[in-house]
Coordinates of C-alpha atoms and ligand atoms in Angstrom, one line a residue:
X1494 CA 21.7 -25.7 -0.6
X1495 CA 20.0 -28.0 2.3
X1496 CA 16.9 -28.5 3.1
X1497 CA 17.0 -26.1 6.2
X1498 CA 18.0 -23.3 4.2
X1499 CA 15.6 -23.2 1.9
X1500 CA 13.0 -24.1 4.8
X1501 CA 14.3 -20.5 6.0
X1502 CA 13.7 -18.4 2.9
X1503 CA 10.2 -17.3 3.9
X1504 CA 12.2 -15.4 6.2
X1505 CA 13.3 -12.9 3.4
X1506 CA 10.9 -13.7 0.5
X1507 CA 8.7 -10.2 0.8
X1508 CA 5.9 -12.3 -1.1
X1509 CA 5.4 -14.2 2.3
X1510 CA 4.6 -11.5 4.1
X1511 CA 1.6 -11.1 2.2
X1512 CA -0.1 -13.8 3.9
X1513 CA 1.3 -12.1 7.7
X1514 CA 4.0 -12.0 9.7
X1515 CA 5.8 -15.1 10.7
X1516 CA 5.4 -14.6 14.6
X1517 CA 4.1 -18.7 15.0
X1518 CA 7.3 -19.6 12.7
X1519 CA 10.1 -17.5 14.3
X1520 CA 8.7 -18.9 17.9
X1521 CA 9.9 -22.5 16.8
X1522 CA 13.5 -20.9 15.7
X1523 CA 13.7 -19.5 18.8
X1524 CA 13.1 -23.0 20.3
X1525 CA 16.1 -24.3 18.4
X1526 CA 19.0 -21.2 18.9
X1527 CA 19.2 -16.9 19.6
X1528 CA 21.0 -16.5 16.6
X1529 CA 20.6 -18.6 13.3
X1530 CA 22.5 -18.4 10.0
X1531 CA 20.4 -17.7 7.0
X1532 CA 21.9 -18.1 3.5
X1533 CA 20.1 -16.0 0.9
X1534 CA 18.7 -17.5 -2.2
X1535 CA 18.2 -15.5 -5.3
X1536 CA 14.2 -15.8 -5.2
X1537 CA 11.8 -13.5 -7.5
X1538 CA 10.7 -11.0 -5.4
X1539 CA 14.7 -11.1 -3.7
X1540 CA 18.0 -10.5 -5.1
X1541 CA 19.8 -12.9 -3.3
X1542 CA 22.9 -12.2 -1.4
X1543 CA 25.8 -13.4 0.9
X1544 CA 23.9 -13.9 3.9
X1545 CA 23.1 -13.2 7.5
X1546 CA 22.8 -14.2 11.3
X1547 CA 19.9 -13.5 12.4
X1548 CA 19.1 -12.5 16.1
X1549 CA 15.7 -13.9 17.7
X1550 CA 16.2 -13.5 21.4
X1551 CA 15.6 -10.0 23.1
X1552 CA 19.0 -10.3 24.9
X1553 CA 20.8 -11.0 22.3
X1554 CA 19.4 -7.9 20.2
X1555 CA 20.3 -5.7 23.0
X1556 CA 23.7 -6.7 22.8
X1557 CA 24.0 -6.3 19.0
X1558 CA 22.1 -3.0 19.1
X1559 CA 23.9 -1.3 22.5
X1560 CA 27.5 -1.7 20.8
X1561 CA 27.9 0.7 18.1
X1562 CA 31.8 -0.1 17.8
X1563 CA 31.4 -3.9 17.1
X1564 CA 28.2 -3.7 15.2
X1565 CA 28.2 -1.3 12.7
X1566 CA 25.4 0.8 11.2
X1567 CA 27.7 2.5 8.8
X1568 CA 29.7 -0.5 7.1
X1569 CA 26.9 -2.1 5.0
X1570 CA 24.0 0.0 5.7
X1571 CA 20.3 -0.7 7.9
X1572 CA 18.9 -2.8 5.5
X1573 CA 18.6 -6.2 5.1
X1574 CA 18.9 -6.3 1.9
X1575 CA 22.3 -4.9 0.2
X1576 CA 22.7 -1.8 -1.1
X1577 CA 23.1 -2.9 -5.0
X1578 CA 26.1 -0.8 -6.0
X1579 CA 29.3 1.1 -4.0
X1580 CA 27.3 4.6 -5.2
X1581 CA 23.8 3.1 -3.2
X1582 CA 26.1 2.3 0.0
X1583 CA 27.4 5.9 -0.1
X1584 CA 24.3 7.5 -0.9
X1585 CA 22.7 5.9 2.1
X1586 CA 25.6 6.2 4.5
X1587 CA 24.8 9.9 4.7
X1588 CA 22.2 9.6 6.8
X1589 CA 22.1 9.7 10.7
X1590 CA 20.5 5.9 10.5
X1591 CA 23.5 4.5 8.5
X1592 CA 26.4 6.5 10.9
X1593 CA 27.9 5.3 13.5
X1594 CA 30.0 7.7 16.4
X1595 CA 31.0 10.5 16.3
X1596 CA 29.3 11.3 13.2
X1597 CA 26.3 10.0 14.5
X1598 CA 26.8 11.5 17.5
X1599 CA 26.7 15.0 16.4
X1600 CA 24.0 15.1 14.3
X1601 CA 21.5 12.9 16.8
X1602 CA 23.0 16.0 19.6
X1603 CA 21.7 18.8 16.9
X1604 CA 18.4 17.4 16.5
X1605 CA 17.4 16.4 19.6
X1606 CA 18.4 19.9 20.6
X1607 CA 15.8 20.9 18.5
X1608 CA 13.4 19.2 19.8
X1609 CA 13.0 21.5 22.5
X1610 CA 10.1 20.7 25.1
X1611 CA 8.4 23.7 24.4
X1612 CA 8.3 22.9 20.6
X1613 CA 7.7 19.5 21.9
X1614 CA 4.4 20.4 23.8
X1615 CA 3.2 22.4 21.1
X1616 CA 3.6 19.6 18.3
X1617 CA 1.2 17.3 20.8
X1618 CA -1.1 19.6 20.9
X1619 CA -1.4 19.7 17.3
X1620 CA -1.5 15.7 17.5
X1621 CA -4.9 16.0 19.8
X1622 CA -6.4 18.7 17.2
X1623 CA -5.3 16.2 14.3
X1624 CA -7.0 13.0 15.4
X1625 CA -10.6 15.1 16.1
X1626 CA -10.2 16.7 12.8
X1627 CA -9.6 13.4 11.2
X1628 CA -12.8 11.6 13.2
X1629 CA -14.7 14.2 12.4
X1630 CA -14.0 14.0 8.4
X1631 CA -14.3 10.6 8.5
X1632 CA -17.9 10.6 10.4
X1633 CA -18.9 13.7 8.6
X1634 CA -22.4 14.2 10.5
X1635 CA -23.1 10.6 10.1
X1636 CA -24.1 8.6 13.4
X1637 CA -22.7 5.2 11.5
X1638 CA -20.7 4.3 7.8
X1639 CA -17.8 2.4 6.5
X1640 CA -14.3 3.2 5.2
X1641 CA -10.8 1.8 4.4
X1642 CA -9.3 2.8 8.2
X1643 CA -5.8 2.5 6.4
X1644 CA -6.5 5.2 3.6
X1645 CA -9.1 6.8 5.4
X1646 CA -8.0 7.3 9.1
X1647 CA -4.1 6.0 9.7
X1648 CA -2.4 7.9 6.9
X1649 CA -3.2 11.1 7.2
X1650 CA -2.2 11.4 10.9
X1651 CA 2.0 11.3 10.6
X1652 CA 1.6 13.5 7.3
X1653 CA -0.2 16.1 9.3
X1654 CA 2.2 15.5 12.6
X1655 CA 4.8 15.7 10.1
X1656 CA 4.4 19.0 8.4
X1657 CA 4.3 20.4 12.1
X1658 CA 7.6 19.0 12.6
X1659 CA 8.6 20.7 9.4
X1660 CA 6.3 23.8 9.6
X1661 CA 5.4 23.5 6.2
X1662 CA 1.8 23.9 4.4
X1663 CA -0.4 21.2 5.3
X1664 CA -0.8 20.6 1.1
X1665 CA 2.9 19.9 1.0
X1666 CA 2.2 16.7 2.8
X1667 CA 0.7 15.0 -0.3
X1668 CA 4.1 15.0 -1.3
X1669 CA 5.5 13.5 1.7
X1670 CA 3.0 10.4 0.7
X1671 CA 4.1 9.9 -2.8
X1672 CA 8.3 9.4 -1.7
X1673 CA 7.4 7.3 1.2
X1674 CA 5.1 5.3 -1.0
X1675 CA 8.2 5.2 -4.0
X1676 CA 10.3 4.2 -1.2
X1677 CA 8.0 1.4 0.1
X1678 CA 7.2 0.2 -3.3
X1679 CA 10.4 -1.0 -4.4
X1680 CA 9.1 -4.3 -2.7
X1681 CA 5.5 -4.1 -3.1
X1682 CA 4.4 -2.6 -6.7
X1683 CA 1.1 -1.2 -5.6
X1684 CA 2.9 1.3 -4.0
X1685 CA 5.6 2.2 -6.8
X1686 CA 3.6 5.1 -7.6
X1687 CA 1.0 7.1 -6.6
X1688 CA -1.4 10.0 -7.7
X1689 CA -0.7 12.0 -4.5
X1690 CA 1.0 14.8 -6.3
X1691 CA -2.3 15.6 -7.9
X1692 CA -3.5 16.5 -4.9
X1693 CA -0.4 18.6 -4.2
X1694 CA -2.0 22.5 -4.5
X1695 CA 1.0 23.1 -2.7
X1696 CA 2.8 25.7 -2.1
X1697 CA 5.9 27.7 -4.2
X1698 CA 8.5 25.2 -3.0
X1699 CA 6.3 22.0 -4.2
X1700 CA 5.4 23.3 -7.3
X1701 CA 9.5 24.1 -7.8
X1702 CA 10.3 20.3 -6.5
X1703 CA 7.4 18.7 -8.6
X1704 CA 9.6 20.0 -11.8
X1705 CA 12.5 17.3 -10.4
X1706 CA 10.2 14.6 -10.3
X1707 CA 12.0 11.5 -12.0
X1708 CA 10.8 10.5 -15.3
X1709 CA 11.0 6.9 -16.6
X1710 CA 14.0 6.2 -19.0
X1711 CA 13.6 4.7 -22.4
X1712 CA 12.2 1.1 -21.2
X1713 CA 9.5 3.1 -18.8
X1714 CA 11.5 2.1 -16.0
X1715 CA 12.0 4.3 -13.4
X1716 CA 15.2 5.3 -11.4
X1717 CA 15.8 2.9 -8.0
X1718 CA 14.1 4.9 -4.8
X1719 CA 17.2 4.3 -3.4
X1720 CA 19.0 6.6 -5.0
X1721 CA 19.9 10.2 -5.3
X1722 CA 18.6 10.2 -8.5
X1723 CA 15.0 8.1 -7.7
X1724 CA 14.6 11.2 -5.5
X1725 CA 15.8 14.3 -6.8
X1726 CA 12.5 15.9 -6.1
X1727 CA 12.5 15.3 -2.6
X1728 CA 15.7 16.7 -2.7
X1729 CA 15.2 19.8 -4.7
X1730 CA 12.4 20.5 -1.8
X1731 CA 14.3 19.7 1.1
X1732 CA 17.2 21.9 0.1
X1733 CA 14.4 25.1 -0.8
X1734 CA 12.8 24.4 2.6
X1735 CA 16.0 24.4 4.1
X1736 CA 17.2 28.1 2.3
X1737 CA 13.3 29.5 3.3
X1738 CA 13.6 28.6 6.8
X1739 CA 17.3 30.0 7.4
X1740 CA 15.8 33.0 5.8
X1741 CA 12.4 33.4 7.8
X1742 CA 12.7 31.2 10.4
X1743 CA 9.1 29.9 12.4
X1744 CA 8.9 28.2 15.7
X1745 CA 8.8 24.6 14.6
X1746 CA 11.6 22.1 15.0
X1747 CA 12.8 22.6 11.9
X1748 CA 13.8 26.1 12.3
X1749 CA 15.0 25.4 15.7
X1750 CA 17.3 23.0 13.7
X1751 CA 18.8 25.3 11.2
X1752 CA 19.1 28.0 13.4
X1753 CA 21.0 26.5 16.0
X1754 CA 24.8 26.9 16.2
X1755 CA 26.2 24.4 19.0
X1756 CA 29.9 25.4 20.2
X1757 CA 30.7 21.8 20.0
X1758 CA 28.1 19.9 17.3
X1759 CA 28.8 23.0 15.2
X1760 CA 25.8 23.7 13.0
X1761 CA 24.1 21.5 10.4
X1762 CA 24.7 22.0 6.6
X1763 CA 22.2 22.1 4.5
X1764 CA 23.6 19.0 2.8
X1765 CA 22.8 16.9 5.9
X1766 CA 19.7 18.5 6.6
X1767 CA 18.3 17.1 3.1
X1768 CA 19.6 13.8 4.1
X1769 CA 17.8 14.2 7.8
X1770 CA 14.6 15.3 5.4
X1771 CA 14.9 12.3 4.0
X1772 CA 15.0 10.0 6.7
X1773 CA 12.2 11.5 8.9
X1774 CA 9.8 12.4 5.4
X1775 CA 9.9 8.0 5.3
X1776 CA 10.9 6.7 8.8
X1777 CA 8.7 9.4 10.7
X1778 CA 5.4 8.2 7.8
X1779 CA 5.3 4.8 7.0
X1780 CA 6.2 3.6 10.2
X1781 CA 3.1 5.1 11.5
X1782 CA 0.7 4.3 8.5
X1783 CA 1.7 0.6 9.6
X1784 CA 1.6 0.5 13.1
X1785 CA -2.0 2.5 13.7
X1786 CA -3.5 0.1 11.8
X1787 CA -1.5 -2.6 13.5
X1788 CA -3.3 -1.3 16.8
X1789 CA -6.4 -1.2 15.3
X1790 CA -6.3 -5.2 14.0
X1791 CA -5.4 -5.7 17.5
X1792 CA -8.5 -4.2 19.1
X1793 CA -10.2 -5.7 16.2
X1794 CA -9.6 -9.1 17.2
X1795 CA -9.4 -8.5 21.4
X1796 CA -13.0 -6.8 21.9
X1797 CA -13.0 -6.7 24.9
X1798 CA -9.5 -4.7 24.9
X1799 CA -11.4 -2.5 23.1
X1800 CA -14.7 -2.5 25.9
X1801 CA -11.6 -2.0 28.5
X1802 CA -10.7 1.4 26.6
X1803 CA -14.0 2.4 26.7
X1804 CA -14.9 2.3 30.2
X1805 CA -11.2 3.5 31.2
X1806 CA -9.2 5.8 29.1
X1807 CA -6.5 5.8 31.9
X1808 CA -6.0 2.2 30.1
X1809 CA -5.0 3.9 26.5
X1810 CA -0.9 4.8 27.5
X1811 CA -0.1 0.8 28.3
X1812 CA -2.6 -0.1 25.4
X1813 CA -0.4 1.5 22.7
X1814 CA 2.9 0.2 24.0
X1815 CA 1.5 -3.4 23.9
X1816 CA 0.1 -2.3 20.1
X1817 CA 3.8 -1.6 19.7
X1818 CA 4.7 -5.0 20.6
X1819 CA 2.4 -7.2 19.4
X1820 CA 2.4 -5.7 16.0
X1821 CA 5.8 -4.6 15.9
X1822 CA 5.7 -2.1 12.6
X1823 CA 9.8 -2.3 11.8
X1824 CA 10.7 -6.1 11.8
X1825 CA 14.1 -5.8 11.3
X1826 CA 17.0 -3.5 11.2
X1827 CA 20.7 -4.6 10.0
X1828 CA 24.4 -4.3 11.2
X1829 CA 27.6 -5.2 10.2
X1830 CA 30.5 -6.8 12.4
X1831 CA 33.3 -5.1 12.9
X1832 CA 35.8 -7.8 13.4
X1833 CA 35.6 -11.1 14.9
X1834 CA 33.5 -11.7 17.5
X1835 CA 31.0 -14.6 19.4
X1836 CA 27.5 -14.5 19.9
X1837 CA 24.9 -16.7 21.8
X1838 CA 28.0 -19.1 21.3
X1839 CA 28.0 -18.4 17.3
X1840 CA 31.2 -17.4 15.9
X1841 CA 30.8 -13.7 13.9
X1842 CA 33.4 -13.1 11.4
X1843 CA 34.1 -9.5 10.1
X1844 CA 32.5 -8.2 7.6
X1845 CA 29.3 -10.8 8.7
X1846 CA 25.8 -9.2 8.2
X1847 CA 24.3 -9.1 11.4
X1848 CA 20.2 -8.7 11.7
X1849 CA 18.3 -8.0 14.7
X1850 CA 14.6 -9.8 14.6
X1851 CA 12.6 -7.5 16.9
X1852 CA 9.8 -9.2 16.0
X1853 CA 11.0 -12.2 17.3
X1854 CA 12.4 -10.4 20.4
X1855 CA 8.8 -8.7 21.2
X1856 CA 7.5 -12.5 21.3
X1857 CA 10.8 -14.1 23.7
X1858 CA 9.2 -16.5 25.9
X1859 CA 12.2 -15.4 28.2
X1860 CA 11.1 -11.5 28.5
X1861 CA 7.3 -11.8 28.1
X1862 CA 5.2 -13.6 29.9
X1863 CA 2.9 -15.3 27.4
X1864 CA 3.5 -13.2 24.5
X1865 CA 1.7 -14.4 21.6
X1866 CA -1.6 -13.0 24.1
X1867 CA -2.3 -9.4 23.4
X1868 CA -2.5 -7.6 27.3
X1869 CA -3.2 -4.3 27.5
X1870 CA -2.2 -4.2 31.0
X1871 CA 1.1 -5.6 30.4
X1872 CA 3.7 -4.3 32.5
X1873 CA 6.4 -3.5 32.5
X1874 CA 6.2 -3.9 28.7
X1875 CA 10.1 -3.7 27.8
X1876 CA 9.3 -4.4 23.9
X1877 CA 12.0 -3.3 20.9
X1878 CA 9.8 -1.7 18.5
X1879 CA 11.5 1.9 18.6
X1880 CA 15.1 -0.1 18.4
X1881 CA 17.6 0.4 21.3
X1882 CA 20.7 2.1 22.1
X1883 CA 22.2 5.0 20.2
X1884 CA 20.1 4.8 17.8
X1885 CA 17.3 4.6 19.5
X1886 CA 14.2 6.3 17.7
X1887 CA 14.1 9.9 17.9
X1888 CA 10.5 10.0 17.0
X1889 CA 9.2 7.4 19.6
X1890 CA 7.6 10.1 21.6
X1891 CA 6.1 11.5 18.6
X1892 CA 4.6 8.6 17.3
X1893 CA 3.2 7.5 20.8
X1894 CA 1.5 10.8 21.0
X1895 CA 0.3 10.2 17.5
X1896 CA -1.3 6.8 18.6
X1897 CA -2.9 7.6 21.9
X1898 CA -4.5 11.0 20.0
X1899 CA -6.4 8.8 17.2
X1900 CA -7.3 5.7 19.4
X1901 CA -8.3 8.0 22.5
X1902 CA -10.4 9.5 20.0
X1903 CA -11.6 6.6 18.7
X1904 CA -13.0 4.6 21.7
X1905 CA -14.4 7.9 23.3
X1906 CA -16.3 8.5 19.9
X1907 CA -17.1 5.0 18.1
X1908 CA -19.8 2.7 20.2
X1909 CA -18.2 0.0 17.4
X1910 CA -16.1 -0.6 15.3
X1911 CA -15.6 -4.1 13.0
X1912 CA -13.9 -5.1 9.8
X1913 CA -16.1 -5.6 6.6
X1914 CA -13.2 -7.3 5.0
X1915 CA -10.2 -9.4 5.8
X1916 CA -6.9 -6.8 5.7
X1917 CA -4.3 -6.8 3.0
X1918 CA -0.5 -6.9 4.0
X1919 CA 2.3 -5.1 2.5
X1920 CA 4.9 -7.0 0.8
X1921 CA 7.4 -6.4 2.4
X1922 CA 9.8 -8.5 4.8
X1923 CA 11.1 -5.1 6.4
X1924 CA 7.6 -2.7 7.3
X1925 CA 4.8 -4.7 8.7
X1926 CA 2.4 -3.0 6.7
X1927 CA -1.5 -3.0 6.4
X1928 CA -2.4 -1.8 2.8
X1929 CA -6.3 -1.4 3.5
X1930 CA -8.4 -2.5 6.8
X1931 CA -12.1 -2.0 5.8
X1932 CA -14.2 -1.4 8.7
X1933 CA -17.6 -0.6 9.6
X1934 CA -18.0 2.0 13.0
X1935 CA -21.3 3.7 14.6
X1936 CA -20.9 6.4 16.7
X1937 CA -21.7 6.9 20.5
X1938 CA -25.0 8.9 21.0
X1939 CA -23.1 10.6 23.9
X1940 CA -19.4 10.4 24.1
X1941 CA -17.8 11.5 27.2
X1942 CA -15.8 14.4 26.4
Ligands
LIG2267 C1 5.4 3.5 15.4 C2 6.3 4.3 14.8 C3 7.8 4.1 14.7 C4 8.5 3.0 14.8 C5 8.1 1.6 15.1 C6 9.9 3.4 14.6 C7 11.0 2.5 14.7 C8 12.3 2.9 14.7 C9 13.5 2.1 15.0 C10 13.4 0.6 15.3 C11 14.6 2.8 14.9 C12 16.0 2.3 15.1 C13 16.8 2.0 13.9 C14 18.2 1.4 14.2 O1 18.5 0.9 15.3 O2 19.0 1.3 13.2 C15 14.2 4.2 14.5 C16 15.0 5.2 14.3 C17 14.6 6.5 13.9 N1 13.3 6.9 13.8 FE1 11.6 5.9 14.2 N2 10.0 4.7 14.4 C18 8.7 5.2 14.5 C19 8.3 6.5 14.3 C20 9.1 7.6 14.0 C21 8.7 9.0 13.9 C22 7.3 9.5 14.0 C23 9.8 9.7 13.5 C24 10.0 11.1 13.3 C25 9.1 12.0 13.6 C26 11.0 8.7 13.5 C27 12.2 9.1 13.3 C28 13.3 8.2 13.4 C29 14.7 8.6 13.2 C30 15.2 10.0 12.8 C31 15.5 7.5 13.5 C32 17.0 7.5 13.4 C33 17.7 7.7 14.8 C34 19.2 7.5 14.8 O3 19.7 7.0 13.8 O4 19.8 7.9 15.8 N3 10.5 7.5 13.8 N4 12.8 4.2 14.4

């Protein structure tokens, strides 16, 4: 083991995102290559395992993520870290994030079918209604107070957008919180599990689902999140939601889904709609509980980003996409080379664990001018933060919506807003996550509105 290599673990240790993301640290790896080796050392918090390259310049991720064939999605997984067993690698591989064409293909076709623009207009609507709703709780009457904005105000937003998506009853969503929460925890223990399910009223379908909720075995421990097994309950609800809405189909995306029959995607099974549940109940959540509060830290410390939204609302679309970058929620996303190849003059073997950094490719000196500032009139702003290529993120447009609804509605409504308490970080070296953001806000006497 040299000394550089274990210089590098702090890229993979989860405990060091505790403290923050490394943006100062992956600037000076940048300095010395685009693509690094990183050996990985069996650490507390970190399996160990055989390895990756890791890709720091923005180019150099494009090139990994546009080429599906030579990078694989589907060969080891997403994940940086290994799935632990065979049975985890095929569990996961059944989702649209771990396929590569034509599997992938088809399904990404069906769905974004079903994202028709009428049902897409509608669900942005909803958005608008959600963030006043959530203000409005938040306030409650009161012309100033305090809360956690994490718990409080960032949360509650993709659930509700969520349920939308799925046209289920807003109560289910409490459910929704609890597996991304078991998901996320498998790094960071204070989310391993939560009381949301007491919450749950719910309706038939989540009391049915809440009876497949894993139990601990015999040494308390319970099943891995990511497997079948860690998440039968999520299962057992995605396959009743699935059978309801083939039966009485609504008009949200979900029915649209299951109802569709494409001459040549053919139609979806119910088998890979639990697995689509699956992936859009976590990806479509946490990514959004991190990333709100990401823009909010940002305003936080740029006031007079903050003033700027104020006086001109017309600022808030480029505002959010240069939240996106400069927070970056998803640090990270894996592929696997399919046979031998060269990059940024590095020799790739097959088999060889390829990650993108795109939080390293949101700060390249060679794509952003001064990127470690935070400009809200950045542009154009061509950050990585919803991937690229075929697997681009199918929610982006979702989750933009999402975040110009609550911070629209935040500047037009809150004279101030500032942070009572430092924030706590998510361990985690995969989400960039804020677990609570205390704040203190006092309301405009007249918003304009
Ligand atoms: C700020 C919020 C979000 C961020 C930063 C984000 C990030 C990403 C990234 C980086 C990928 C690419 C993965 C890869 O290349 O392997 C992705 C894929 C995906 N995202 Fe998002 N996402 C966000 C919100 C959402 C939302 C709100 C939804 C659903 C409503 C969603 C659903 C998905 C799905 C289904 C995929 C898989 C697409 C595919 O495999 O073709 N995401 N997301």
């Amino acid at each position: 083991m040299t000394n550089l290599q274990t210089s590098l673990e702090f890229l993979y240790d989860p405990l060091r995102y505790e403290q923050g993301a490394p943006v100062r640290e992956l600037a000076q790896l940048r300095d010395k290559g685009a693509v690094i080796w990183v050996e990985e050392h069996e650490l507390p918090q970190w399996p160990g395992g055989g390895g990756f390259w890791l890709v720091l310049s923005h180019a150099d991720c494009i090139k990994v993520l546009r080429n599906a064939k030579l990078y694989s999605s589907h060969l080891g997984g997403t994940q940086l870290r290994d799935p632990a067993t065979p049975q985890d690698l095929a569990y996961i591989q059944k989702m649209m994030l771990n396929m590569d064409p034509p599997e992938h293909t088809r399904l990404r076709r069906l769905l974004i079918n079903a994202f028709t623009s009428k049902a897409v207009t509608q669900l942005e609507e909803q958005i608008s209604g959600h963030a006043k709703d959530i203000v409005d709780r938040v306030t409650a009457g009161a012309t100033e107070g305090e809360c956690d904005f994490v718990v409080d105000i960032a949360s509650d937003m993709p659930l509700l957008c969520l349920a939308d998506i799925f046209g289920l009853p807003q109560e289910d969503r409490y459910l929704m919180y609890d597996w991304a929460n078991r998901v996320i925890g498998y790094q960071d223990p204070d989310y391993a599990s939560s009381s949301a399910f007491d919450q749950c009223g719910g309706s038939d379908i989540a009391r049915e689902a809440l009876k497949h909720r894993p139990q601990p075995d015999a040494n308390g421990k319970m099943p891995d999140p990511r497997s079948r097994s860690g998440m039968d309950d999520l299962y057992r609800y995605a396959h009743l939601l699935a059978e309801h809405k083939r039966e009485q189909p609504g008009d949200d995306v979900v029915s649209i889904l299951l109802s569709q029959v494409d001459d040549e995607a053919g139609r979806v099974s119910i088998e890979e709609f639990e697995n689509m549940f699956w992936l859009f109940a976590v990806a479509g959540n946490e990514t959004l509980r991190n990333g709100i509060p990401g823009g909010m830290i940002a305003l936080l410390e740029h006031p007079a980003a903050w003033q700027a939204l104020q006086d001109d609302p017309g600022l808030l679309p480029g505002a959010v996409e240069e939240m996106l970058r400069w927070w970056t929620p998803v640090m990270n996303f894996r592929r696997t080379a399919t046979r031998d190849t060269e990059l940024a003059g590095k020799q790739i073997r097959t088999g060889d664990k390829v990650v993108v950094s795109f939080l390293s490719a949101n700060y390249d000196e060679q794509e952003f001018a001064q990127p470690m500032v935070f400009d809200i009139h950045r542009a154009p702003n061509p950050h990585l933060s919803f991937g690229y290529g075929p697997h681009f993120c199918l929610g982006a447009q979702l989750a933009v919506a999402q975040m110009r609804a609550i911070f629209g509605e935040l500047t037009q409504r809150f004279a101030s807003v500032e942070a009572t308490a430092p924030p706590r970080y998510l361990r985690s070296n995969f989400q960039r996550g804020v677990k609570s953001l205390p704040i203190r806000w006092r309301k405009k006497l007249n918003p304009q509105r």
